[in-house]
PDB file of C-alpha atoms in Angstrom:
ATOM      1  CA  MET A 142      25.992  -4.378  21.557  1.00  0.00           C
ATOM      2  CA  PRO A 143      23.779  -2.655  19.003  1.00  0.00           C
ATOM      3  CA  GLY A 144      25.519  -0.569  16.360  1.00  0.00           C
ATOM      4  CA  ARG A 145      25.451   3.181  16.561  1.00  0.00           C
ATOM      5  CA  ARG A 146      25.256   5.692  13.779  1.00  0.00           C
ATOM      6  CA  ILE A 147      26.889   9.068  13.993  1.00  0.00           C
ATOM      7  CA  GLY A 148      24.295  11.616  15.046  1.00  0.00           C
ATOM      8  CA  ILE A 149      24.464  15.244  15.948  1.00  0.00           C
ATOM      9  CA  GLN A 150      25.950  14.570  19.411  1.00  0.00           C
ATOM     10  CA  ARG A 151      24.793  17.941  20.577  1.00  0.00           C
ATOM     11  CA  ALA A 152      25.524  19.458  23.925  1.00  0.00           C
ATOM     12  CA  SER A 153      23.077  21.943  25.297  1.00  0.00           C
ATOM     13  CA  THR A 154      23.823  25.321  26.782  1.00  0.00           C
ATOM     14  CA  SER A 155      25.092  25.464  30.332  1.00  0.00           C
ATOM     15  CA  LEU A 156      22.294  24.607  32.724  1.00  0.00           C
ATOM     16  CA  SER A 157      23.384  27.233  35.223  1.00  0.00           C
ATOM     17  CA  SER A 158      22.862  29.935  32.607  1.00  0.00           C
ATOM     18  CA  THR A 159      19.207  28.926  32.243  1.00  0.00           C
ATOM     19  CA  SER A 160      18.229  29.365  35.898  1.00  0.00           C
ATOM     20  CA  VAL A 161      14.939  31.118  36.540  1.00  0.00           C
ATOM     21  CA  GLY A 162      15.683  31.427  40.249  1.00  0.00           C
ATOM     22  CA  LEU A 163      13.199  28.791  41.407  1.00  0.00           C
ATOM     23  CA  MET A 164      14.690  25.416  42.214  1.00  0.00           C
ATOM     24  CA  ALA A 165      11.580  23.426  41.234  1.00  0.00           C
ATOM     25  CA  LEU A 166      11.538  24.885  37.727  1.00  0.00           C
ATOM     26  CA  ASP A 167      15.319  24.826  37.384  1.00  0.00           C
ATOM     27  CA  LEU A 168      15.237  21.114  38.230  1.00  0.00           C
ATOM     28  CA  ASP A 169      12.516  20.644  35.596  1.00  0.00           C
ATOM     29  CA  HIS A 170      14.850  22.261  33.069  1.00  0.00           C
ATOM     30  CA  HIS A 171      17.681  19.934  34.113  1.00  0.00           C
ATOM     31  CA  LEU A 172      15.431  16.890  33.741  1.00  0.00           C
ATOM     32  CA  LEU A 173      14.252  18.071  30.334  1.00  0.00           C
ATOM     33  CA  GLN A 174      17.856  18.416  29.150  1.00  0.00           C
ATOM     34  CA  ILE A 175      18.609  14.935  30.478  1.00  0.00           C
ATOM     35  CA  SER A 176      15.565  13.531  28.694  1.00  0.00           C
ATOM     36  CA  LEU A 177      16.760  15.138  25.446  1.00  0.00           C
ATOM     37  CA  GLY A 178      20.133  13.459  25.943  1.00  0.00           C
ATOM     38  CA  ILE A 179      18.457  10.097  26.571  1.00  0.00           C
ATOM     39  CA  LEU A 180      16.340  10.563  23.444  1.00  0.00           C
ATOM     40  CA  GLU A 181      19.390  11.506  21.384  1.00  0.00           C
ATOM     41  CA  ASN A 182      21.204   8.458  22.733  1.00  0.00           C
ATOM     42  CA  GLU A 183      18.322   6.114  21.909  1.00  0.00           C
ATOM     43  CA  ILE A 184      17.870   7.492  18.394  1.00  0.00           C
ATOM     44  CA  SER A 185      21.559   6.893  17.657  1.00  0.00           C
ATOM     45  CA  TYR A 186      21.175   3.116  17.835  1.00  0.00           C
ATOM     46  CA  VAL A 187      20.580   1.372  14.521  1.00  0.00           C
ATOM     47  CA  GLU A 188      18.528  -1.371  16.194  1.00  0.00           C
ATOM     48  CA  ARG A 189      15.659   0.415  17.828  1.00  0.00           C
ATOM     49  CA  GLY A 190      13.437  -1.153  20.398  1.00  0.00           C
ATOM     50  CA  ASP A 191      10.747  -0.009  22.740  1.00  0.00           C
ATOM     51  CA  THR A 192      13.250   2.088  24.706  1.00  0.00           C
ATOM     52  CA  LEU A 193      13.041   4.743  21.979  1.00  0.00           C
ATOM     53  CA  THR A 194       9.280   4.918  22.476  1.00  0.00           C
ATOM     54  CA  LYS A 195       9.803   5.135  26.231  1.00  0.00           C
ATOM     55  CA  ALA A 196      12.364   7.921  25.822  1.00  0.00           C
ATOM     56  CA  ILE A 197       9.831   9.865  23.714  1.00  0.00           C
ATOM     57  CA  GLU A 198       7.099   9.262  26.301  1.00  0.00           C
ATOM     58  CA  PHE A 199       9.485  10.429  29.040  1.00  0.00           C
ATOM     59  CA  LEU A 200      10.213  13.701  27.210  1.00  0.00           C
ATOM     60  CA  VAL A 201       6.525  14.339  26.482  1.00  0.00           C
ATOM     61  CA  HIS A 202       5.569  13.567  30.081  1.00  0.00           C
ATOM     62  CA  LEU A 203       8.245  15.852  31.548  1.00  0.00           C
ATOM     63  CA  SER A 204       7.300  18.615  29.103  1.00  0.00           C
ATOM     64  CA  ASP A 205       3.624  18.382  30.032  1.00  0.00           C
ATOM     65  CA  VAL A 206       4.345  18.407  33.770  1.00  0.00           C
ATOM     66  CA  HIS A 207       6.724  21.342  33.416  1.00  0.00           C
ATOM     67  CA  PHE A 208       4.348  23.353  31.235  1.00  0.00           C
ATOM     68  CA  GLU A 209       1.478  22.796  33.695  1.00  0.00           C
ATOM     69  CA  ARG A 210       3.599  23.891  36.670  1.00  0.00           C
ATOM     70  CA  GLU A 211       4.884  26.958  34.881  1.00  0.00           C
ATOM     71  CA  GLU A 212       1.429  27.947  33.611  1.00  0.00           C
ATOM     72  CA  HIS A 213      -0.077  27.549  37.068  1.00  0.00           C
ATOM     73  CA  LEU A 214       2.640  29.745  38.567  1.00  0.00           C
ATOM     74  CA  MET A 215       2.272  32.448  35.911  1.00  0.00           C
ATOM     75  CA  GLN A 216      -1.509  32.576  36.359  1.00  0.00           C
ATOM     76  CA  GLU A 217      -1.366  32.657  40.152  1.00  0.00           C
ATOM     77  CA  ILE A 218       1.268  35.352  40.264  1.00  0.00           C
ATOM     78  CA  GLY A 219      -0.448  37.450  37.585  1.00  0.00           C
ATOM     79  CA  PHE A 220       2.319  37.404  34.982  1.00  0.00           C
ATOM     80  CA  PRO A 221       1.166  39.751  32.189  1.00  0.00           C
ATOM     81  CA  GLY A 222       2.843  37.636  29.482  1.00  0.00           C
ATOM     82  CA  PHE A 223       0.948  34.474  30.424  1.00  0.00           C
ATOM     83  CA  GLU A 224      -1.160  34.133  27.252  1.00  0.00           C
ATOM     84  CA  PRO A 225       1.703  34.305  24.715  1.00  0.00           C
ATOM     85  CA  HIS A 226       3.866  32.091  26.931  1.00  0.00           C
ATOM     86  CA  LYS A 227       1.123  29.477  27.136  1.00  0.00           C
ATOM     87  CA  ALA A 228       0.617  29.762  23.368  1.00  0.00           C
ATOM     88  CA  ASN A 229       4.304  28.838  22.919  1.00  0.00           C
ATOM     89  CA  HIS A 230       3.771  25.797  25.125  1.00  0.00           C
ATOM     90  CA  ASP A 231       0.680  24.811  23.134  1.00  0.00           C
ATOM     91  CA  ILE A 232       2.590  25.090  19.854  1.00  0.00           C
ATOM     92  CA  MET A 233       5.365  22.862  21.228  1.00  0.00           C
ATOM     93  CA  ARG A 234       2.835  20.340  22.535  1.00  0.00           C
ATOM     94  CA  ALA A 235       1.228  20.168  19.074  1.00  0.00           C
ATOM     95  CA  TRP A 236       4.621  19.924  17.369  1.00  0.00           C
ATOM     96  CA  MET A 237       5.692  17.053  19.634  1.00  0.00           C
ATOM     97  CA  ASP A 238       2.372  15.259  19.031  1.00  0.00           C
ATOM     98  CA  ALA A 239       2.884  15.581  15.268  1.00  0.00           C
ATOM     99  CA  SER A 240       6.642  14.980  15.013  1.00  0.00           C
ATOM    100  CA  LEU A 241       7.765  12.625  17.751  1.00  0.00           C
ATOM    101  CA  PRO A 242       5.718   9.549  16.766  1.00  0.00           C
ATOM    102  CA  GLU A 243       7.622   9.506  13.454  1.00  0.00           C
ATOM    103  CA  LEU A 244      10.995   9.759  15.162  1.00  0.00           C
ATOM    104  CA  GLY A 245      13.013   6.661  14.419  1.00  0.00           C
ATOM    105  CA  SER A 246      10.244   4.956  12.446  1.00  0.00           C
ATOM    106  CA  LEU A 247      11.101   6.673   9.178  1.00  0.00           C
ATOM    107  CA  ARG A 248      14.685   5.396   9.390  1.00  0.00           C
ATOM    108  CA  ASN A 249      15.840   8.740   8.105  1.00  0.00           C
ATOM    109  CA  PRO A 250      18.881   9.952  10.051  1.00  0.00           C
ATOM    110  CA  HIS A 251      18.478  13.489   8.680  1.00  0.00           C
ATOM    111  CA  TYR A 252      14.886  13.701   9.944  1.00  0.00           C
ATOM    112  CA  ASP A 253      15.910  12.266  13.307  1.00  0.00           C
ATOM    113  CA  ASP A 254      18.805  14.728  13.647  1.00  0.00           C
ATOM    114  CA  ASP A 255      16.600  17.646  12.585  1.00  0.00           C
ATOM    115  CA  VAL A 256      14.002  16.734  15.212  1.00  0.00           C
ATOM    116  CA  ILE A 257      16.626  16.394  17.957  1.00  0.00           C
ATOM    117  CA  SER A 258      18.269  19.690  16.919  1.00  0.00           C
ATOM    118  CA  TYR A 259      14.917  21.464  16.899  1.00  0.00           C
ATOM    119  CA  LEU A 260      14.100  20.157  20.380  1.00  0.00           C
ATOM    120  CA  TYR A 261      17.439  21.333  21.785  1.00  0.00           C
ATOM    121  CA  ASP A 262      17.111  24.719  20.066  1.00  0.00           C
ATOM    122  CA  TRP A 263      13.513  25.202  21.188  1.00  0.00           C
ATOM    123  CA  TRP A 264      14.159  24.302  24.820  1.00  0.00           C
ATOM    124  CA  ASP A 265      17.361  26.367  24.989  1.00  0.00           C
ATOM    125  CA  GLY A 266      15.708  29.388  23.374  1.00  0.00           C
ATOM    126  CA  HIS A 267      12.477  29.080  25.313  1.00  0.00           C
ATOM    127  CA  THR A 268      14.223  28.761  28.660  1.00  0.00           C
ATOM    128  CA  ASP A 269      16.710  31.516  27.929  1.00  0.00           C
ATOM    129  CA  LYS A 270      14.212  34.042  26.563  1.00  0.00           C
ATOM    130  CA  GLU A 271      10.606  33.186  27.438  1.00  0.00           C
ATOM    131  CA  ASP A 272      11.230  31.736  30.884  1.00  0.00           C
ATOM    132  CA  LYS A 273      13.677  34.497  31.799  1.00  0.00           C
ATOM    133  CA  ALA A 274      10.854  36.996  31.121  1.00  0.00           C
ATOM    134  CA  TYR A 275       8.642  35.570  33.870  1.00  0.00           C
ATOM    135  CA  ALA A 276      11.723  35.049  36.061  1.00  0.00           C
ATOM    136  CA  ASP A 277      12.447  38.772  35.836  1.00  0.00           C
ATOM    137  CA  TYR A 278       8.803  39.530  36.656  1.00  0.00           C
ATOM    138  CA  ILE A 279       8.699  37.343  39.770  1.00  0.00           C
ATOM    139  CA  HIS A 280      12.220  38.101  40.984  1.00  0.00           C
ATOM    140  CA  HIS A 281      10.957  40.355  43.769  1.00  0.00           C
ATOM    141  CA  ARG A 282       8.253  37.794  44.672  1.00  0.00           C
ATOM    142  CA  LEU A 283      10.327  34.604  44.919  1.00  0.00           C
ATOM    143  CA  ASP A 284       8.886  33.560  48.276  1.00  0.00           C
ATOM    144  CA  GLU A 285       5.344  33.811  46.927  1.00  0.00           C
ATOM    145  CA  ALA A 286       6.341  31.944  43.746  1.00  0.00           C
ATOM    146  CA  LYS A 287       7.977  29.187  45.792  1.00  0.00           C
ATOM    147  CA  ARG A 288       4.825  28.808  47.926  1.00  0.00           C
ATOM    148  CA  ILE A 289       2.731  28.504  44.758  1.00  0.00           C
ATOM    149  CA  LEU A 290       4.993  25.822  43.317  1.00  0.00           C
ATOM    150  CA  ASP A 291       5.185  23.983  46.647  1.00  0.00           C
ATOM    151  CA  SER A 292       1.379  23.865  46.776  1.00  0.00           C
ATOM    152  CA  LEU A 293       1.215  21.860  43.554  1.00  0.00           C
ATOM    153  CA  PRO A 294       1.042  18.086  43.783  1.00  0.00           C
ATOM    154  CA  ARG A 295       4.310  16.308  43.202  1.00  0.00           C
ATOM    155  CA  ALA A 296       4.732  15.083  39.663  1.00  0.00           C
ATOM    156  CA  GLU A 297       4.618  11.330  39.282  1.00  0.00           C
ATOM    157  CA  LEU A 298       7.277   9.892  37.056  1.00  0.00           C
ATOM    158  CA  PRO A 299       5.930   7.408  34.532  1.00  0.00           C
ATOM    159  CA  GLY A 300       5.945   3.824  35.811  1.00  0.00           C
ATOM    160  CA  PHE A 301       7.868   2.572  32.792  1.00  0.00           C
ATOM    161  CA  LEU A 302      11.016   4.343  34.013  1.00  0.00           C
ATOM    162  CA  ALA A 303      11.571   1.874  36.823  1.00  0.00           C
ATOM    163  CA  SER A 304      11.425  -1.163  34.557  1.00  0.00           C
ATOM    164  CA  ALA A 305      12.998   0.047  31.321  1.00  0.00           C
ATOM    165  CA  PRO A 306      16.744  -0.053  30.893  1.00  0.00           C
ATOM    166  CA  PHE A 307      17.962   2.450  28.332  1.00  0.00           C
ATOM    167  CA  SER A 308      20.348   1.106  25.693  1.00  0.00           C
ATOM    168  CA  GLY A 309      23.303   3.341  26.457  1.00  0.00           C
ATOM    169  CA  LEU A 310      23.073   3.489  30.236  1.00  0.00           C
TER     170      LEU A 310
END
């Protein structure tokens, strides 16, 4: 069994408190929190293999799919805060592109913990504040919002998930 180092072992906020009232997006948020936990688990192992890379790819993939779904919904429903919300997504996409490839490769536990902490903080804050803003806007139009989300193609999970055991699972 590979050795583990002590990491931040962070628990996220309660998932029920982050509901936006649309099951498809709430499930995205659950999956994103799970992917953060998988990433935190993988980074805690001293011996790192390709599962760390796969955990990073999983998080990036889920983030991209979620951002696209959310952006499509906000545009279709005419959410007035779409542009700044999308700008937040674009900043996070750029940050992940710049920061995640270094995760684990620098062998710097402080960097790794800072990246994991930032990801948890960003997702918790974004969901609780930014996503709640559009949730409040569409609250009286939930049926329309659900139809919009249901019209989107189902997200394909990356093929590597079926064949890649994660170290701690």
